[in-house]
PDB file of C-alpha atoms in Angstrom:
ATOM      1  CA  MET F   1      10.145  12.168  19.252  1.00 53.00           C
ATOM      2  CA  ILE F   2      12.917  14.292  18.891  1.00 74.00           C
ATOM      3  CA  GLY F   3      15.377  15.327  16.496  1.00 87.00           C
ATOM      4  CA  LEU F   4      18.367  12.510  15.275  1.00 90.00           C
ATOM      5  CA  VAL F   5      17.016  10.180  18.183  1.00 91.00           C
ATOM      6  CA  GLY F   6      13.323   9.868  16.920  1.00 89.00           C
ATOM      7  CA  LEU F   7      14.595   9.750  13.161  1.00 90.00           C
ATOM      8  CA  PHE F   8      16.798   6.569  13.918  1.00 92.00           C
ATOM      9  CA  ILE F   9      13.826   4.904  16.347  1.00 91.00           C
ATOM     10  CA  LYS F  10      10.749   5.769  13.507  1.00 89.00           C
ATOM     11  CA  LEU F  11      12.991   4.556  10.359  1.00 88.00           C
ATOM     12  CA  SER F  12      14.050   1.610  12.516  1.00 89.00           C
ATOM     13  CA  LEU F  13      10.877   0.472  13.156  1.00 87.00           C
ATOM     14  CA  PHE F  14       9.769   1.054   9.428  1.00 82.00           C
ATOM     15  CA  SER F  15      12.478  -1.259   8.299  1.00 84.00           C
ATOM     16  CA  LEU F  16      11.479  -4.185  10.198  1.00 81.00           C
ATOM     17  CA  ILE F  17       7.965  -3.936   8.698  1.00 78.00           C
ATOM     18  CA  ALA F  18       9.073  -2.756   5.144  1.00 74.00           C
ATOM     19  CA  PHE F  19       8.926  -6.371   3.683  1.00 69.00           C
ATOM     20  CA  GLY F  20       9.393  -6.092  -0.406  1.00 66.00           C
ATOM     21  CA  GLY F  21      11.433  -2.973  -0.067  1.00 74.00           C
ATOM     22  CA  VAL F  22      11.370   0.274   1.127  1.00 79.00           C
ATOM     23  CA  ASN F  23       8.856   0.876  -2.418  1.00 76.00           C
ATOM     24  CA  ALA F  24       6.685  -1.281  -0.964  1.00 75.00           C
ATOM     25  CA  LEU F  25       5.990   0.511   2.226  1.00 77.00           C
ATOM     26  CA  LEU F  26       5.749   4.309   0.678  1.00 82.00           C
ATOM     27  CA  PRO F  27       2.469   5.381   1.894  1.00 84.00           C
ATOM     28  CA  THR F  28       3.668   4.462   5.755  1.00 85.00           C
ATOM     29  CA  LEU F  29       7.083   6.727   4.998  1.00 88.00           C
ATOM     30  CA  TYR F  30       4.764   9.083   2.900  1.00 89.00           C
ATOM     31  CA  ASP F  31       2.741   9.234   6.731  1.00 88.00           C
ATOM     32  CA  ILE F  32       5.822   9.547   8.853  1.00 90.00           C
ATOM     33  CA  SER F  33       7.789  11.893   6.857  1.00 91.00           C
ATOM     34  CA  VAL F  34       5.051  13.728   5.859  1.00 91.00           C
ATOM     35  CA  ASN F  35       2.084  13.826   8.130  1.00 91.00           C
ATOM     36  CA  GLN F  36       3.485  13.034  11.589  1.00 91.00           C
ATOM     37  CA  GLU F  37       6.601  13.947  12.101  1.00 91.00           C
ATOM     38  CA  GLY F  38       6.643  17.132   9.481  1.00 92.00           C
ATOM     39  CA  TRP F  39      10.014  16.902   8.091  1.00 92.00           C
ATOM     40  CA  ILE F  40       9.438  17.162   4.741  1.00 94.00           C
ATOM     41  CA  ASP F  41       6.420  18.799   2.310  1.00 92.00           C
ATOM     42  CA  SER F  42       4.708  16.905   0.380  1.00 88.00           C
ATOM     43  CA  GLU F  43       5.940  17.935  -3.004  1.00 87.00           C
ATOM     44  CA  THR F  44       9.595  17.545  -1.698  1.00 93.00           C
ATOM     45  CA  PHE F  45       8.916  13.609  -0.889  1.00 90.00           C
ATOM     46  CA  ILE F  46       7.585  12.874  -4.348  1.00 85.00           C
ATOM     47  CA  HIS F  47      10.759  14.728  -5.811  1.00 88.00           C
ATOM     48  CA  TYR F  48      12.933  12.467  -3.842  1.00 91.00           C
ATOM     49  CA  PHE F  49      11.336   9.662  -4.737  1.00 86.00           C
ATOM     50  CA  ALA F  50      11.517  10.393  -8.168  1.00 84.00           C
ATOM     51  CA  ILE F  51      15.596  11.119  -7.903  1.00 88.00           C
ATOM     52  CA  ALA F  52      15.840   7.443  -5.964  1.00 87.00           C
ATOM     53  CA  GLN F  53      13.901   5.981  -8.660  1.00 82.00           C
ATOM     54  CA  ALA F  54      16.348   7.575 -11.268  1.00 81.00           C
ATOM     55  CA  ALA F  55      19.238   6.876  -9.254  1.00 82.00           C
ATOM     56  CA  PRO F  56      21.521   3.418 -10.166  1.00 80.00           C
ATOM     57  CA  GLY F  57      20.895   1.514  -6.694  1.00 75.00           C
ATOM     58  CA  PRO F  58      18.456   0.431  -4.464  1.00 73.00           C
ATOM     59  CA  ASN F  59      15.519   2.570  -4.033  1.00 77.00           C
ATOM     60  CA  LEU F  60      16.818   3.462   0.073  1.00 84.00           C
ATOM     61  CA  LEU F  61      18.001   6.655  -1.301  1.00 90.00           C
ATOM     62  CA  THR F  62      14.340   8.123  -1.049  1.00 91.00           C
ATOM     63  CA  VAL F  63      15.166   7.332   3.055  1.00 92.00           C
ATOM     64  CA  THR F  64      18.333   9.211   2.630  1.00 93.00           C
ATOM     65  CA  LEU F  65      17.136  11.987   1.157  1.00 94.00           C
ATOM     66  CA  ILE F  66      14.545  12.185   3.979  1.00 94.00           C
ATOM     67  CA  GLY F  67      17.055  12.123   6.579  1.00 95.00           C
ATOM     68  CA  TRP F  68      19.588  14.854   4.793  1.00 96.00           C
ATOM     69  CA  ASN F  69      16.498  16.991   4.377  1.00 94.00           C
ATOM     70  CA  ALA F  70      15.394  17.312   7.686  1.00 93.00           C
ATOM     71  CA  PHE F  71      18.799  16.731   9.463  1.00 94.00           C
ATOM     72  CA  GLY F  72      21.850  17.576   7.205  1.00 94.00           C
ATOM     73  CA  LEU F  73      24.381  14.663   6.499  1.00 96.00           C
ATOM     74  CA  SER F  74      24.224  13.208   9.846  1.00 95.00           C
ATOM     75  CA  GLY F  75      19.981  12.536   9.566  1.00 95.00           C
ATOM     76  CA  ALA F  76      21.465  10.862   6.205  1.00 95.00           C
ATOM     77  CA  VAL F  77      23.463   8.636   7.511  1.00 96.00           C
ATOM     78  CA  LEU F  78      21.313   7.896  10.565  1.00 95.00           C
ATOM     79  CA  ALA F  79      18.400   7.414   8.074  1.00 93.00           C
ATOM     80  CA  THR F  80      20.278   4.844   5.983  1.00 92.00           C
ATOM     81  CA  LEU F  81      21.333   3.022   8.416  1.00 94.00           C
ATOM     82  CA  ALA F  82      18.538   2.981  10.413  1.00 92.00           C
ATOM     83  CA  VAL F  83      16.841   1.354   7.536  1.00 89.00           C
ATOM     84  CA  CYS F  84      19.581  -0.980   6.772  1.00 88.00           C
ATOM     85  CA  TRP F  85      20.602  -2.076  10.134  1.00 90.00           C
ATOM     86  CA  PRO F  86      17.698  -3.574  11.741  1.00 88.00           C
ATOM     87  CA  SER F  87      16.893  -5.678   8.861  1.00 82.00           C
ATOM     88  CA  CYS F  88      20.368  -7.060   8.335  1.00 85.00           C
ATOM     89  CA  ILE F  89      20.365  -8.449  11.713  1.00 89.00           C
ATOM     90  CA  LEU F  90      17.133 -10.091  11.424  1.00 85.00           C
ATOM     91  CA  ILE F  91      17.725 -11.833   8.348  1.00 83.00           C
ATOM     92  CA  PHE F  92      20.879 -12.723   9.669  1.00 88.00           C
ATOM     93  CA  TYR F  93      19.748 -15.069  12.353  1.00 87.00           C
ATOM     94  CA  LEU F  94      16.585 -15.519  10.141  1.00 83.00           C
ATOM     95  CA  GLN F  95      19.184 -17.176   7.562  1.00 85.00           C
ATOM     96  CA  ARG F  96      20.126 -19.488   9.909  1.00 85.00           C
ATOM     97  CA  VAL F  97      16.671 -21.386  10.476  1.00 83.00           C
ATOM     98  CA  ILE F  98      15.856 -20.974   7.284  1.00 79.00           C
ATOM     99  CA  ALA F  99      19.006 -23.187   6.037  1.00 80.00           C
ATOM    100  CA  LYS F 100      17.965 -26.089   8.707  1.00 81.00           C
ATOM    101  CA  LEU F 101      14.795 -26.216   7.451  1.00 78.00           C
ATOM    102  CA  ARG F 102      15.722 -26.445   3.393  1.00 77.00           C
ATOM    103  CA  HIS F 103      14.367 -29.624   3.232  1.00 79.00           C
ATOM    104  CA  LEU F 104      10.842 -29.290   4.444  1.00 79.00           C
ATOM    105  CA  GLN F 105       8.482 -28.459   1.239  1.00 78.00           C
ATOM    106  CA  TRP F 106       6.926 -25.887   2.753  1.00 78.00           C
ATOM    107  CA  LYS F 107       9.412 -23.674   2.713  1.00 76.00           C
ATOM    108  CA  LYS F 108       8.926 -23.318  -0.760  1.00 78.00           C
ATOM    109  CA  THR F 109       5.519 -22.681  -0.549  1.00 82.00           C
ATOM    110  CA  ILE F 110       6.220 -19.804   2.175  1.00 80.00           C
ATOM    111  CA  GLU F 111       9.218 -18.239  -0.446  1.00 78.00           C
ATOM    112  CA  TYR F 112       6.740 -18.142  -3.478  1.00 82.00           C
ATOM    113  CA  SER F 113       4.076 -16.351  -0.809  1.00 84.00           C
ATOM    114  CA  ALA F 114       6.537 -13.947   0.378  1.00 80.00           C
ATOM    115  CA  SER F 115       6.842 -13.366  -3.422  1.00 82.00           C
ATOM    116  CA  ALA F 116       4.151 -12.531  -4.161  1.00 84.00           C
ATOM    117  CA  LEU F 117       3.299 -10.868  -0.870  1.00 81.00           C
ATOM    118  CA  ALA F 118       6.132  -8.092  -2.236  1.00 78.00           C
ATOM    119  CA  VAL F 119       5.012  -7.590  -5.417  1.00 81.00           C
ATOM    120  CA  GLY F 120       1.039  -6.721  -4.638  1.00 82.00           C
ATOM    121  CA  LEU F 121       2.663  -4.485  -1.817  1.00 78.00           C
ATOM    122  CA  VAL F 122       4.931  -2.656  -4.011  1.00 78.00           C
ATOM    123  CA  LEU F 123       1.080  -2.503  -6.384  1.00 81.00           C
ATOM    124  CA  ALA F 124      -0.510  -1.111  -3.338  1.00 81.00           C
ATOM    125  CA  SER F 125       2.558   1.406  -2.756  1.00 77.00           C
ATOM    126  CA  ALA F 126       2.238   2.339  -5.851  1.00 78.00           C
ATOM    127  CA  TRP F 127      -1.849   3.215  -5.811  1.00 80.00           C
ATOM    128  CA  GLN F 128      -1.573   4.971  -2.923  1.00 78.00           C
ATOM    129  CA  ILE F 129       1.192   7.286  -3.901  1.00 77.00           C
ATOM    130  CA  ALA F 130      -0.729   7.936  -7.105  1.00 78.00           C
ATOM    131  CA  ILE F 131      -3.718   8.671  -5.379  1.00 78.00           C
ATOM    132  CA  ARG F 132      -1.625  11.468  -3.033  1.00 74.00           C
ATOM    133  CA  ILE F 133       0.420  13.177  -6.052  1.00 73.00           C
ATOM    134  CA  ASN F 134      -1.939  13.264  -8.734  1.00 71.00           C
ATOM    135  CA  GLY F 135      -4.576  16.554  -8.298  1.00 74.00           C
ATOM    136  CA  ASN F 136      -6.245  16.683 -11.953  1.00 81.00           C
ATOM    137  CA  TRP F 137      -7.256  14.426 -14.033  1.00 83.00           C
ATOM    138  CA  THR F 138      -4.242  15.157 -16.622  1.00 85.00           C
ATOM    139  CA  ALA F 139      -2.063  13.605 -13.848  1.00 80.00           C
ATOM    140  CA  TYR F 140      -3.983  10.920 -13.662  1.00 81.00           C
ATOM    141  CA  ALA F 141      -3.800  10.726 -17.719  1.00 85.00           C
ATOM    142  CA  LEU F 142      -0.135  10.894 -17.481  1.00 82.00           C
ATOM    143  CA  THR F 143       0.224   8.308 -15.011  1.00 81.00           C
ATOM    144  CA  VAL F 144      -1.972   5.714 -16.815  1.00 85.00           C
ATOM    145  CA  PHE F 145       0.317   6.883 -19.837  1.00 88.00           C
ATOM    146  CA  SER F 146       3.384   6.189 -18.411  1.00 84.00           C
ATOM    147  CA  ILE F 147       2.555   2.960 -16.951  1.00 83.00           C
ATOM    148  CA  LEU F 148       1.258   1.790 -20.351  1.00 88.00           C
ATOM    149  CA  PHE F 149       4.306   2.770 -22.249  1.00 89.00           C
ATOM    150  CA  VAL F 150       6.003   0.954 -19.540  1.00 85.00           C
ATOM    151  CA  LEU F 151       4.465  -2.230 -19.389  1.00 85.00           C
ATOM    152  CA  LEU F 152       4.022  -1.999 -23.558  1.00 90.00           C
ATOM    153  CA  SER F 153       7.327  -1.223 -24.789  1.00 90.00           C
ATOM    154  CA  LYS F 154       9.279  -2.631 -22.130  1.00 82.00           C
ATOM    155  CA  ARG F 155      11.483   0.615 -22.393  1.00 83.00           C
ATOM    156  CA  HIS F 156      12.660   2.157 -19.080  1.00 80.00           C
ATOM    157  CA  PRO F 157      10.717   4.802 -17.322  1.00 76.00           C
ATOM    158  CA  LEU F 158      13.661   7.280 -18.122  1.00 77.00           C
ATOM    159  CA  TYR F 159      12.503   7.876 -21.204  1.00 80.00           C
ATOM    160  CA  LEU F 160       9.646   9.750 -19.974  1.00 78.00           C
ATOM    161  CA  ILE F 161      11.716  12.066 -18.007  1.00 72.00           C
ATOM    162  CA  GLY F 162      14.241  12.669 -20.770  1.00 63.00           C
TER     163      GLY F 162
END
């Protein structure tokens, strides 16, 4: 696909399947931006992901940075809109249907199932990213240490960066 139009179309389609947020589909975003389109390289993807995690706000900053790297300011704006706009429209109309079904018992079951699915997708994405970025045993050990530090100490991951 060509230029900004390709960026918008690919990321719009990505947005529609990004159940659980951008982090849930990081391997897909990696594949699109690094392997398929070549907008950025693997190391840049990792850096952008780290910046997005350290920055306050939503984690879609990774997508914005990819668009910026590939096509400048217009790419950043279009990438952000491509990820936000389709899911916003979908939720707008879906919420109307959900509101009509609020009295049904299976609605709660679906909500709980969706939460579990989102957590599972995020964990699977974390695993896929860890496999791609860790090149040696030292990197794997650092990853495991970081996970244990955050889980056991309840401290923010930024403590490990600083």
